[in-house]
Amino acid sequence: MAKGVYTYESGNISELGKDRMRFELGDVMVEGGSDTAALTDEEIQAAIDTYPKSWKRAKLMLLESLCRRFAYEVDTKTGPLWLYMQERAKLWRADYDALKKEVSVESCSASRFGGSSQKPPYFYTGMQQNERAGRAW
């Protein structure tokens, strides 16, 4: 099984790409590979490629993956050392919930129902008028 690649170039965060996504997720400690980084370069790029026109949806996809992956980690004590693994999972969950709400609001915004939308609006003027109301049967 091939090992994942973990890279991060802080100079590239001004461009929408893998490094910016790592920066926004806080997954920048790549020196230790899978021991310190949560996502591989391939996973990040796959999310970006899945939603090429929506950075937020790609980020949401990665946050969901992180939440699922780390939901089962437990806090651990080894001698005097405490590892609070659930705190990391809670942080990503909070980020996921906030971004999901934001994406949901944007996908239902009024701007989608204006002239730029390809589908006609569901509601329209006169939709409740009954053309047969004045006719005698």
mmCIF file of N, CA and C in Angstrom:
data_model
loop_
_atom_site.group_PDB
_atom_site.id
_atom_site.type_symbol
_atom_site.label_atom_id
_atom_site.label_comp_id
_atom_site.label_asym_id
_atom_site.label_seq_id
_atom_site.Cartn_x
_atom_site.Cartn_y
_atom_site.Cartn_z
ATOM 1 N N MET A 1 0.836 -1.175 0.000
ATOM 2 C CA MET A 1 0.000 0.000 0.000
ATOM 3 C C MET A 1 0.886 1.244 0.000
ATOM 4 N N ALA A 2 0.604 2.152 -0.891
ATOM 5 C CA ALA A 2 1.422 3.354 -1.017
ATOM 6 C C ALA A 2 1.155 4.312 0.137
ATOM 7 N N LYS A 3 2.207 4.966 0.586
ATOM 8 C CA LYS A 3 2.069 5.942 1.648
ATOM 9 C C LYS A 3 1.620 7.272 1.050
ATOM 10 N N GLY A 4 0.843 8.010 1.835
ATOM 11 C CA GLY A 4 0.398 9.323 1.392
ATOM 12 C C GLY A 4 1.532 10.333 1.452
ATOM 13 N N VAL A 5 1.364 11.400 0.709
ATOM 14 C CA VAL A 5 2.341 12.483 0.694
ATOM 15 C C VAL A 5 1.784 13.627 1.529
ATOM 16 N N TYR A 6 2.633 14.217 2.337
ATOM 17 C CA TYR A 6 2.242 15.312 3.215
ATOM 18 C C TYR A 6 3.197 16.474 2.975
ATOM 19 N N THR A 7 2.735 17.499 2.296
ATOM 20 C CA THR A 7 3.569 18.671 2.047
ATOM 21 C C THR A 7 2.790 19.933 2.385
ATOM 22 N N TYR A 8 3.540 20.990 2.700
ATOM 23 C CA TYR A 8 2.924 22.288 2.980
ATOM 24 C C TYR A 8 3.941 23.375 2.694
ATOM 25 N N GLU A 9 3.564 24.320 1.853
ATOM 26 C CA GLU A 9 4.392 25.482 1.541
ATOM 27 C C GLU A 9 3.610 26.721 1.948
ATOM 28 N N SER A 10 4.016 27.367 3.033
ATOM 29 C CA SER A 10 3.274 28.517 3.547
ATOM 30 C C SER A 10 3.240 29.683 2.561
ATOM 31 N N GLY A 11 4.180 29.748 1.666
ATOM 32 C CA GLY A 11 4.211 30.818 0.672
ATOM 33 C C GLY A 11 3.112 30.706 -0.375
ATOM 34 N N ASN A 12 2.439 29.561 -0.416
ATOM 35 C CA ASN A 12 1.398 29.347 -1.429
ATOM 36 C C ASN A 12 -0.018 29.565 -0.908
ATOM 37 N N ILE A 13 -0.182 30.059 0.308
ATOM 38 C CA ILE A 13 -1.532 30.163 0.856
ATOM 39 C C ILE A 13 -2.359 31.287 0.234
ATOM 40 N N SER A 14 -1.755 32.140 -0.540
ATOM 41 C CA SER A 14 -2.528 33.190 -1.206
ATOM 42 C C SER A 14 -3.298 32.638 -2.409
ATOM 43 N N GLU A 15 -2.936 31.444 -2.864
ATOM 44 C CA GLU A 15 -3.607 30.802 -4.003
ATOM 45 C C GLU A 15 -4.544 29.712 -3.486
ATOM 46 N N LEU A 16 -5.704 29.574 -4.157
ATOM 47 C CA LEU A 16 -6.623 28.494 -3.785
ATOM 48 C C LEU A 16 -6.018 27.177 -4.238
ATOM 49 N N GLY A 17 -5.582 26.393 -3.302
ATOM 50 C CA GLY A 17 -4.956 25.112 -3.600
ATOM 51 C C GLY A 17 -4.732 24.328 -2.317
ATOM 52 N N LYS A 18 -3.974 23.267 -2.433
ATOM 53 C CA LYS A 18 -3.722 22.363 -1.313
ATOM 54 C C LYS A 18 -3.146 23.079 -0.092
ATOM 55 N N ASP A 19 -2.187 23.954 -0.310
ATOM 56 C CA ASP A 19 -1.535 24.621 0.818
ATOM 57 C C ASP A 19 -2.498 25.566 1.541
ATOM 58 N N ARG A 20 -3.315 26.254 0.794
ATOM 59 C CA ARG A 20 -4.306 27.143 1.414
ATOM 60 C C ARG A 20 -5.326 26.326 2.211
ATOM 61 N N MET A 21 -5.731 25.191 1.664
ATOM 62 C CA MET A 21 -6.692 24.343 2.370
ATOM 63 C C MET A 21 -6.081 23.830 3.668
ATOM 64 N N ARG A 22 -4.819 23.385 3.609
ATOM 65 C CA ARG A 22 -4.140 22.940 4.836
ATOM 66 C C ARG A 22 -4.109 24.066 5.862
ATOM 67 N N PHE A 23 -3.801 25.266 5.401
ATOM 68 C CA PHE A 23 -3.730 26.426 6.285
ATOM 69 C C PHE A 23 -5.083 26.692 6.939
ATOM 70 N N GLU A 24 -6.159 26.701 6.139
ATOM 71 C CA GLU A 24 -7.493 26.985 6.671
ATOM 72 C C GLU A 24 -7.967 25.900 7.646
ATOM 73 N N LEU A 25 -7.561 24.673 7.427
ATOM 74 C CA LEU A 25 -7.948 23.576 8.315
ATOM 75 C C LEU A 25 -7.034 23.456 9.531
ATOM 76 N N GLY A 26 -5.898 24.128 9.498
ATOM 77 C CA GLY A 26 -4.948 24.036 10.601
ATOM 78 C C GLY A 26 -4.147 22.752 10.582
ATOM 79 N N ASP A 27 -4.058 22.143 9.431
ATOM 80 C CA ASP A 27 -3.357 20.859 9.277
ATOM 81 C C ASP A 27 -1.996 21.096 8.623
ATOM 82 N N VAL A 28 -1.175 21.914 9.259
ATOM 83 C CA VAL A 28 0.075 22.349 8.635
ATOM 84 C C VAL A 28 1.330 21.669 9.169
ATOM 85 N N MET A 29 1.213 20.866 10.195
ATOM 86 C CA MET A 29 2.396 20.186 10.738
ATOM 87 C C MET A 29 2.605 18.881 9.973
ATOM 88 N N VAL A 30 3.292 18.971 8.856
ATOM 89 C CA VAL A 30 3.439 17.819 7.966
ATOM 90 C C VAL A 30 4.779 17.110 8.130
ATOM 91 N N GLU A 31 5.654 17.646 8.964
ATOM 92 C CA GLU A 31 6.996 17.076 9.106
ATOM 93 C C GLU A 31 6.970 15.624 9.551
ATOM 94 N N GLY A 32 5.998 15.248 10.366
ATOM 95 C CA GLY A 32 5.918 13.886 10.880
ATOM 96 C C GLY A 32 5.039 12.974 10.040
ATOM 97 N N GLY A 33 4.629 13.431 8.875
ATOM 98 C CA GLY A 33 3.790 12.604 8.011
ATOM 99 C C GLY A 33 2.447 12.320 8.660
ATOM 100 N N SER A 34 2.038 11.071 8.623
ATOM 101 C CA SER A 34 0.729 10.694 9.165
ATOM 102 C C SER A 34 0.660 10.804 10.686
ATOM 103 N N ASP A 35 1.810 10.924 11.340
ATOM 104 C CA ASP A 35 1.806 11.075 12.800
ATOM 105 C C ASP A 35 1.389 12.485 13.224
ATOM 106 N N THR A 36 1.609 13.479 12.358
ATOM 107 C CA THR A 36 1.303 14.858 12.736
ATOM 108 C C THR A 36 0.259 15.515 11.835
ATOM 109 N N ALA A 37 0.108 15.062 10.609
ATOM 110 C CA ALA A 37 -0.863 15.649 9.683
ATOM 111 C C ALA A 37 -2.096 14.752 9.589
ATOM 112 N N ALA A 38 -3.252 15.371 9.438
ATOM 113 C CA ALA A 38 -4.501 14.607 9.394
ATOM 114 C C ALA A 38 -4.869 14.169 7.982
ATOM 115 N N LEU A 39 -4.512 14.960 6.999
ATOM 116 C CA LEU A 39 -4.911 14.680 5.611
ATOM 117 C C LEU A 39 -3.699 14.576 4.696
ATOM 118 N N THR A 40 -3.795 13.689 3.736
ATOM 119 C CA THR A 40 -2.738 13.595 2.727
ATOM 120 C C THR A 40 -2.978 14.644 1.653
ATOM 121 N N ASP A 41 -1.939 14.929 0.902
ATOM 122 C CA ASP A 41 -2.073 15.856 -0.225
ATOM 123 C C ASP A 41 -3.125 15.347 -1.210
ATOM 124 N N GLU A 42 -3.146 14.042 -1.422
ATOM 125 C CA GLU A 42 -4.085 13.441 -2.365
ATOM 126 C C GLU A 42 -5.539 13.635 -1.921
ATOM 127 N N GLU A 43 -5.794 13.496 -0.625
ATOM 128 C CA GLU A 43 -7.152 13.696 -0.110
ATOM 129 C C GLU A 43 -7.600 15.141 -0.300
ATOM 130 N N ILE A 44 -6.718 16.061 -0.005
ATOM 131 C CA ILE A 44 -7.051 17.480 -0.164
ATOM 132 C C ILE A 44 -7.308 17.796 -1.629
ATOM 133 N N GLN A 45 -6.439 17.321 -2.501
ATOM 134 C CA GLN A 45 -6.600 17.598 -3.928
ATOM 135 C C GLN A 45 -7.869 16.945 -4.475
ATOM 136 N N ALA A 46 -8.207 15.778 -3.998
ATOM 137 C CA ALA A 46 -9.436 15.099 -4.447
ATOM 138 C C ALA A 46 -10.666 15.932 -4.084
ATOM 139 N N ALA A 47 -10.693 16.516 -2.904
ATOM 140 C CA ALA A 47 -11.823 17.358 -2.495
ATOM 141 C C ALA A 47 -11.902 18.607 -3.357
ATOM 142 N N ILE A 48 -10.755 19.209 -3.616
ATOM 143 C CA ILE A 48 -10.722 20.410 -4.466
ATOM 144 C C ILE A 48 -11.181 20.071 -5.873
ATOM 145 N N ASP A 49 -10.765 18.924 -6.383
ATOM 146 C CA ASP A 49 -11.170 18.496 -7.724
ATOM 147 C C ASP A 49 -12.650 18.117 -7.784
ATOM 148 N N THR A 50 -13.201 17.614 -6.690
ATOM 149 C CA THR A 50 -14.609 17.238 -6.645
ATOM 150 C C THR A 50 -15.502 18.467 -6.754
ATOM 151 N N TYR A 51 -15.091 19.569 -6.134
ATOM 152 C CA TYR A 51 -15.858 20.817 -6.166
ATOM 153 C C TYR A 51 -14.985 21.952 -6.711
ATOM 154 N N PRO A 52 -14.663 21.922 -7.995
ATOM 155 C CA PRO A 52 -13.755 22.928 -8.545
ATOM 156 C C PRO A 52 -14.313 24.356 -8.503
ATOM 157 N N LYS A 53 -15.625 24.501 -8.437
ATOM 158 C CA LYS A 53 -16.224 25.837 -8.431
ATOM 159 C C LYS A 53 -16.669 26.281 -7.047
ATOM 160 N N SER A 54 -16.468 25.441 -6.040
ATOM 161 C CA SER A 54 -16.911 25.792 -4.692
ATOM 162 C C SER A 54 -15.859 25.407 -3.657
ATOM 163 N N TRP A 55 -15.046 26.363 -3.300
ATOM 164 C CA TRP A 55 -14.007 26.151 -2.292
ATOM 165 C C TRP A 55 -14.625 25.706 -0.966
ATOM 166 N N LYS A 56 -15.737 26.335 -0.594
ATOM 167 C CA LYS A 56 -16.368 26.020 0.686
ATOM 168 C C LYS A 56 -16.897 24.595 0.714
ATOM 169 N N ARG A 57 -17.433 24.120 -0.386
ATOM 170 C CA ARG A 57 -17.936 22.732 -0.420
ATOM 171 C C ARG A 57 -16.780 21.736 -0.334
ATOM 172 N N ALA A 58 -15.659 22.048 -0.971
ATOM 173 C CA ALA A 58 -14.481 21.182 -0.868
ATOM 174 C C ALA A 58 -13.992 21.139 0.576
ATOM 175 N N LYS A 59 -13.969 22.295 1.209
ATOM 176 C CA LYS A 59 -13.535 22.365 2.607
ATOM 177 C C LYS A 59 -14.520 21.619 3.505
ATOM 178 N N LEU A 60 -15.800 21.758 3.213
ATOM 179 C CA LEU A 60 -16.820 21.051 3.981
ATOM 180 C C LEU A 60 -16.646 19.541 3.853
ATOM 181 N N MET A 61 -16.323 19.081 2.656
ATOM 182 C CA MET A 61 -16.089 17.649 2.426
ATOM 183 C C MET A 61 -14.924 17.152 3.288
ATOM 184 N N LEU A 62 -13.854 17.927 3.353
ATOM 185 C CA LEU A 62 -12.690 17.541 4.146
ATOM 186 C C LEU A 62 -12.991 17.597 5.644
ATOM 187 N N LEU A 63 -13.733 18.613 6.073
ATOM 188 C CA LEU A 63 -14.095 18.703 7.492
ATOM 189 C C LEU A 63 -14.976 17.533 7.907
ATOM 190 N N GLU A 64 -15.882 17.132 7.026
ATOM 191 C CA GLU A 64 -16.723 15.967 7.338
ATOM 192 C C GLU A 64 -15.861 14.712 7.482
ATOM 193 N N SER A 65 -14.901 14.562 6.595
ATOM 194 C CA SER A 65 -14.000 13.415 6.675
ATOM 195 C C SER A 65 -13.221 13.428 7.990
ATOM 196 N N LEU A 66 -12.725 14.599 8.366
ATOM 197 C CA LEU A 66 -11.975 14.718 9.617
ATOM 198 C C LEU A 66 -12.855 14.397 10.823
ATOM 199 N N CYS A 67 -14.076 14.899 10.809
ATOM 200 C CA CYS A 67 -14.993 14.630 11.930
ATOM 201 C C CYS A 67 -15.257 13.140 12.074
ATOM 202 N N ARG A 68 -15.491 12.491 10.958
ATOM 203 C CA ARG A 68 -15.753 11.045 11.007
ATOM 204 C C ARG A 68 -14.512 10.274 11.442
ATOM 205 N N ARG A 69 -13.386 10.657 10.930
ATOM 206 C CA ARG A 69 -12.145 9.949 11.209
ATOM 207 C C ARG A 69 -11.722 10.063 12.667
ATOM 208 N N PHE A 70 -11.888 11.248 13.246
ATOM 209 C CA PHE A 70 -11.372 11.479 14.592
ATOM 210 C C PHE A 70 -12.444 11.439 15.679
ATOM 211 N N ALA A 71 -13.668 11.113 15.334
ATOM 212 C CA ALA A 71 -14.746 11.049 16.326
ATOM 213 C C ALA A 71 -14.496 9.960 17.368
ATOM 214 N N TYR A 72 -13.762 8.934 16.999
ATOM 215 C CA TYR A 72 -13.552 7.791 17.899
ATOM 216 C C TYR A 72 -12.292 7.902 18.738
ATOM 217 N N GLU A 73 -11.497 8.943 18.529
ATOM 218 C CA GLU A 73 -10.300 9.097 19.346
ATOM 219 C C GLU A 73 -10.688 9.494 20.756
ATOM 220 N N VAL A 74 -9.981 8.964 21.701
ATOM 221 C CA VAL A 74 -10.279 9.253 23.102
ATOM 222 C C VAL A 74 -9.103 9.978 23.741
ATOM 223 N N ASP A 75 -9.411 10.715 24.799
ATOM 224 C CA ASP A 75 -8.349 11.355 25.564
ATOM 225 C C ASP A 75 -7.513 10.265 26.230
ATOM 226 N N THR A 76 -6.216 10.470 26.259
ATOM 227 C CA THR A 76 -5.309 9.435 26.747
ATOM 228 C C THR A 76 -4.332 10.024 27.751
ATOM 229 N N LYS A 77 -4.025 9.245 28.771
ATOM 230 C CA LYS A 77 -3.008 9.652 29.749
ATOM 231 C C LYS A 77 -1.916 8.599 29.765
ATOM 232 N N THR A 78 -0.700 9.069 29.565
ATOM 233 C CA THR A 78 0.462 8.190 29.635
ATOM 234 C C THR A 78 1.428 8.816 30.636
ATOM 235 N N GLY A 79 1.449 8.279 31.843
ATOM 236 C CA GLY A 79 2.271 8.882 32.894
ATOM 237 C C GLY A 79 1.773 10.289 33.173
ATOM 238 N N PRO A 80 2.670 11.267 33.173
ATOM 239 C CA PRO A 80 2.242 12.651 33.419
ATOM 240 C C PRO A 80 1.693 13.356 32.164
ATOM 241 N N LEU A 81 1.755 12.687 31.034
ATOM 242 C CA LEU A 81 1.340 13.286 29.764
ATOM 243 C C LEU A 81 -0.128 13.002 29.456
ATOM 244 N N TRP A 82 -0.891 14.078 29.201
ATOM 245 C CA TRP A 82 -2.295 13.950 28.790
ATOM 246 C C TRP A 82 -2.397 14.334 27.321
ATOM 247 N N LEU A 83 -3.074 13.526 26.546
ATOM 248 C CA LEU A 83 -3.355 13.841 25.144
ATOM 249 C C LEU A 83 -4.865 14.026 25.018
ATOM 250 N N TYR A 84 -5.281 15.258 24.787
ATOM 251 C CA TYR A 84 -6.704 15.570 24.677
ATOM 252 C C TYR A 84 -7.139 15.466 23.213
ATOM 253 N N MET A 85 -7.352 14.254 22.767
ATOM 254 C CA MET A 85 -7.689 13.996 21.369
ATOM 255 C C MET A 85 -9.096 14.475 21.017
ATOM 256 N N GLN A 86 -10.016 14.440 21.978
ATOM 257 C CA GLN A 86 -11.390 14.863 21.715
ATOM 258 C C GLN A 86 -11.488 16.370 21.468
ATOM 259 N N GLU A 87 -10.582 17.144 22.014
ATOM 260 C CA GLU A 87 -10.602 18.594 21.790
ATOM 261 C C GLU A 87 -10.377 18.913 20.315
ATOM 262 N N ARG A 88 -9.482 18.189 19.691
ATOM 263 C CA ARG A 88 -9.214 18.384 18.268
ATOM 264 C C ARG A 88 -10.454 18.030 17.455
ATOM 265 N N ALA A 89 -11.091 16.938 17.787
ATOM 266 C CA ALA A 89 -12.297 16.516 17.077
ATOM 267 C C ALA A 89 -13.425 17.530 17.276
ATOM 268 N N LYS A 90 -13.557 18.074 18.487
ATOM 269 C CA LYS A 90 -14.600 19.069 18.759
ATOM 270 C C LYS A 90 -14.376 20.351 17.966
ATOM 271 N N LEU A 91 -13.138 20.750 17.827
ATOM 272 C CA LEU A 91 -12.814 21.952 17.060
ATOM 273 C C LEU A 91 -13.204 21.777 15.597
ATOM 274 N N TRP A 92 -12.833 20.638 15.022
ATOM 275 C CA TRP A 92 -13.192 20.389 13.623
ATOM 276 C C TRP A 92 -14.710 20.260 13.468
ATOM 277 N N ARG A 93 -15.379 19.701 14.457
ATOM 278 C CA ARG A 93 -16.834 19.578 14.390
ATOM 279 C C ARG A 93 -17.500 20.956 14.411
ATOM 280 N N ALA A 94 -16.992 21.847 15.250
ATOM 281 C CA ALA A 94 -17.526 23.208 15.307
ATOM 282 C C ALA A 94 -17.312 23.924 13.972
ATOM 283 N N ASP A 95 -16.128 23.754 13.391
ATOM 284 C CA ASP A 95 -15.842 24.340 12.071
ATOM 285 C C ASP A 95 -16.776 23.768 11.017
ATOM 286 N N TYR A 96 -16.992 22.454 11.079
ATOM 287 C CA TYR A 96 -17.886 21.788 10.126
ATOM 288 C C TYR A 96 -19.311 22.326 10.238
ATOM 289 N N ASP A 97 -19.828 22.410 11.459
ATOM 290 C CA ASP A 97 -21.191 22.888 11.668
ATOM 291 C C ASP A 97 -21.370 24.324 11.170
ATOM 292 N N ALA A 98 -20.409 25.186 11.468
ATOM 293 C CA ALA A 98 -20.490 26.584 11.027
ATOM 294 C C ALA A 98 -20.434 26.693 9.505
ATOM 295 N N LEU A 99 -19.528 25.947 8.879
ATOM 296 C CA LEU A 99 -19.398 26.019 7.426
ATOM 297 C C LEU A 99 -20.599 25.386 6.735
ATOM 298 N N LYS A 100 -21.133 24.315 7.299
ATOM 299 C CA LYS A 100 -22.315 23.681 6.713
ATOM 300 C C LYS A 100 -23.490 24.648 6.716
ATOM 301 N N LYS A 101 -23.645 25.371 7.800
ATOM 302 C CA LYS A 101 -24.719 26.359 7.896
ATOM 303 C C LYS A 101 -24.511 27.465 6.849
ATOM 304 N N GLU A 102 -23.294 27.928 6.720
ATOM 305 C CA GLU A 102 -22.969 28.983 5.753
ATOM 306 C C GLU A 102 -23.227 28.527 4.316
ATOM 307 N N VAL A 103 -22.800 27.326 3.992
ATOM 308 C CA VAL A 103 -23.003 26.786 2.643
ATOM 309 C C VAL A 103 -24.486 26.574 2.376
ATOM 310 N N SER A 104 -25.202 26.117 3.378
ATOM 311 C CA SER A 104 -26.638 25.891 3.239
ATOM 312 C C SER A 104 -27.368 27.206 2.962
ATOM 313 N N VAL A 105 -27.013 28.251 3.684
ATOM 314 C CA VAL A 105 -27.638 29.558 3.483
ATOM 315 C C VAL A 105 -27.323 30.085 2.089
ATOM 316 N N GLU A 106 -26.087 29.928 1.647
ATOM 317 C CA GLU A 106 -25.706 30.410 0.323
ATOM 318 C C GLU A 106 -26.423 29.654 -0.786
ATOM 319 N N SER A 107 -26.645 28.368 -0.599
ATOM 320 C CA SER A 107 -27.297 27.584 -1.642
ATOM 321 C C SER A 107 -28.779 27.903 -1.743
ATOM 322 N N CYS A 108 -29.352 28.532 -0.726
ATOM 323 C CA CYS A 108 -30.773 28.907 -0.729
ATOM 324 C C CYS A 108 -30.963 30.403 -0.872
ATOM 325 N N SER A 109 -29.928 31.129 -1.207
ATOM 326 C CA SER A 109 -30.024 32.584 -1.250
ATOM 327 C C SER A 109 -30.917 33.057 -2.387
ATOM 328 N N ALA A 110 -31.446 34.232 -2.237
ATOM 329 C CA ALA A 110 -32.355 34.808 -3.233
ATOM 330 C C ALA A 110 -31.655 35.041 -4.563
ATOM 331 N N SER A 111 -30.352 35.233 -4.564
ATOM 332 C CA SER A 111 -29.639 35.495 -5.811
ATOM 333 C C SER A 111 -29.727 34.323 -6.780
ATOM 334 N N ARG A 112 -29.925 33.119 -6.275
ATOM 335 C CA ARG A 112 -30.052 31.961 -7.154
ATOM 336 C C ARG A 112 -31.351 31.992 -7.937
ATOM 337 N N PHE A 113 -32.361 32.682 -7.420
ATOM 338 C CA PHE A 113 -33.663 32.681 -8.052
ATOM 339 C C PHE A 113 -33.860 33.878 -8.972
ATOM 340 N N GLY A 114 -32.853 34.684 -9.145
ATOM 341 C CA GLY A 114 -32.930 35.837 -10.039
ATOM 342 C C GLY A 114 -32.714 35.410 -11.476
ATOM 343 N N GLY A 115 -32.332 36.356 -12.303
ATOM 344 C CA GLY A 115 -32.153 36.100 -13.728
ATOM 345 C C GLY A 115 -31.003 35.157 -14.039
ATOM 346 N N SER A 116 -30.076 34.959 -13.118
ATOM 347 C CA SER A 116 -28.921 34.115 -13.409
ATOM 348 C C SER A 116 -29.212 32.626 -13.259
ATOM 349 N N SER A 117 -30.342 32.291 -12.656
ATOM 350 C CA SER A 117 -30.678 30.889 -12.437
ATOM 351 C C SER A 117 -31.143 30.245 -13.739
ATOM 352 N N GLN A 118 -30.769 29.000 -13.966
ATOM 353 C CA GLN A 118 -31.188 28.292 -15.166
ATOM 354 C C GLN A 118 -32.608 27.758 -15.035
ATOM 355 N N LYS A 119 -33.048 27.459 -13.828
ATOM 356 C CA LYS A 119 -34.393 26.951 -13.596
ATOM 357 C C LYS A 119 -35.322 28.123 -13.305
ATOM 358 N N PRO A 120 -36.574 28.031 -13.728
ATOM 359 C CA PRO A 120 -37.510 29.099 -13.369
ATOM 360 C C PRO A 120 -37.816 29.021 -11.874
ATOM 361 N N PRO A 121 -38.199 30.144 -11.280
ATOM 362 C CA PRO A 121 -38.512 30.109 -9.850
ATOM 363 C C PRO A 121 -39.727 29.241 -9.586
ATOM 364 N N TYR A 122 -39.754 28.631 -8.423
ATOM 365 C CA TYR A 122 -40.864 27.762 -8.058
ATOM 366 C C TYR A 122 -42.150 28.570 -7.898
ATOM 367 N N PHE A 123 -42.046 29.727 -7.248
ATOM 368 C CA PHE A 123 -43.198 30.604 -7.067
ATOM 369 C C PHE A 123 -43.187 31.678 -8.140
ATOM 370 N N TYR A 124 -44.343 32.039 -8.630
ATOM 371 C CA TYR A 124 -44.429 33.088 -9.635
ATOM 372 C C TYR A 124 -45.734 33.853 -9.457
ATOM 373 N N THR A 125 -45.787 35.072 -9.994
ATOM 374 C CA THR A 125 -46.961 35.924 -9.887
ATOM 375 C C THR A 125 -48.138 35.272 -10.599
ATOM 376 N N GLY A 126 -49.271 35.221 -9.918
ATOM 377 C CA GLY A 126 -50.486 34.682 -10.500
ATOM 378 C C GLY A 126 -50.625 33.175 -10.404
ATOM 379 N N MET A 127 -49.748 32.515 -9.692
ATOM 380 C CA MET A 127 -49.796 31.056 -9.663
ATOM 381 C C MET A 127 -51.037 30.512 -8.952
ATOM 382 N N GLN A 128 -51.709 31.339 -8.135
ATOM 383 C CA GLN A 128 -52.892 30.862 -7.430
ATOM 384 C C GLN A 128 -54.195 31.295 -8.103
ATOM 385 N N GLN A 129 -54.080 31.928 -9.215
ATOM 386 C CA GLN A 129 -55.287 32.321 -9.938
ATOM 387 C C GLN A 129 -55.895 31.108 -10.627
ATOM 388 N N ASN A 130 -57.216 30.990 -10.526
ATOM 389 C CA ASN A 130 -57.926 29.873 -11.134
ATOM 390 C C ASN A 130 -58.601 30.376 -12.399
ATOM 391 N N GLU A 131 -58.150 29.921 -13.530
ATOM 392 C CA GLU A 131 -58.686 30.387 -14.809
ATOM 393 C C GLU A 131 -60.137 29.972 -14.992
ATOM 394 N N ARG A 132 -60.569 28.907 -14.383
ATOM 395 C CA ARG A 132 -61.932 28.397 -14.551
ATOM 396 C C ARG A 132 -62.907 28.959 -13.517
ATOM 397 N N ALA A 133 -62.448 29.825 -12.620
ATOM 398 C CA ALA A 133 -63.283 30.294 -11.515
ATOM 399 C C ALA A 133 -64.551 31.012 -11.977
ATOM 400 N N GLY A 134 -64.532 31.742 -13.066
ATOM 401 C CA GLY A 134 -65.693 32.502 -13.505
ATOM 402 C C GLY A 134 -66.580 31.748 -14.477
ATOM 403 N N ARG A 135 -66.211 30.581 -14.873
ATOM 404 C CA ARG A 135 -66.983 29.827 -15.878
ATOM 405 C C ARG A 135 -68.106 29.017 -15.235
ATOM 406 N N ALA A 136 -69.196 28.926 -15.922
ATOM 407 C CA ALA A 136 -70.312 28.093 -15.458
ATOM 408 C C ALA A 136 -70.185 26.733 -16.109
ATOM 409 N N TRP A 137 -70.358 25.708 -15.367
ATOM 410 C CA TRP A 137 -70.241 24.348 -15.923
ATOM 411 C C TRP A 137 -71.567 23.807 -16.214
#
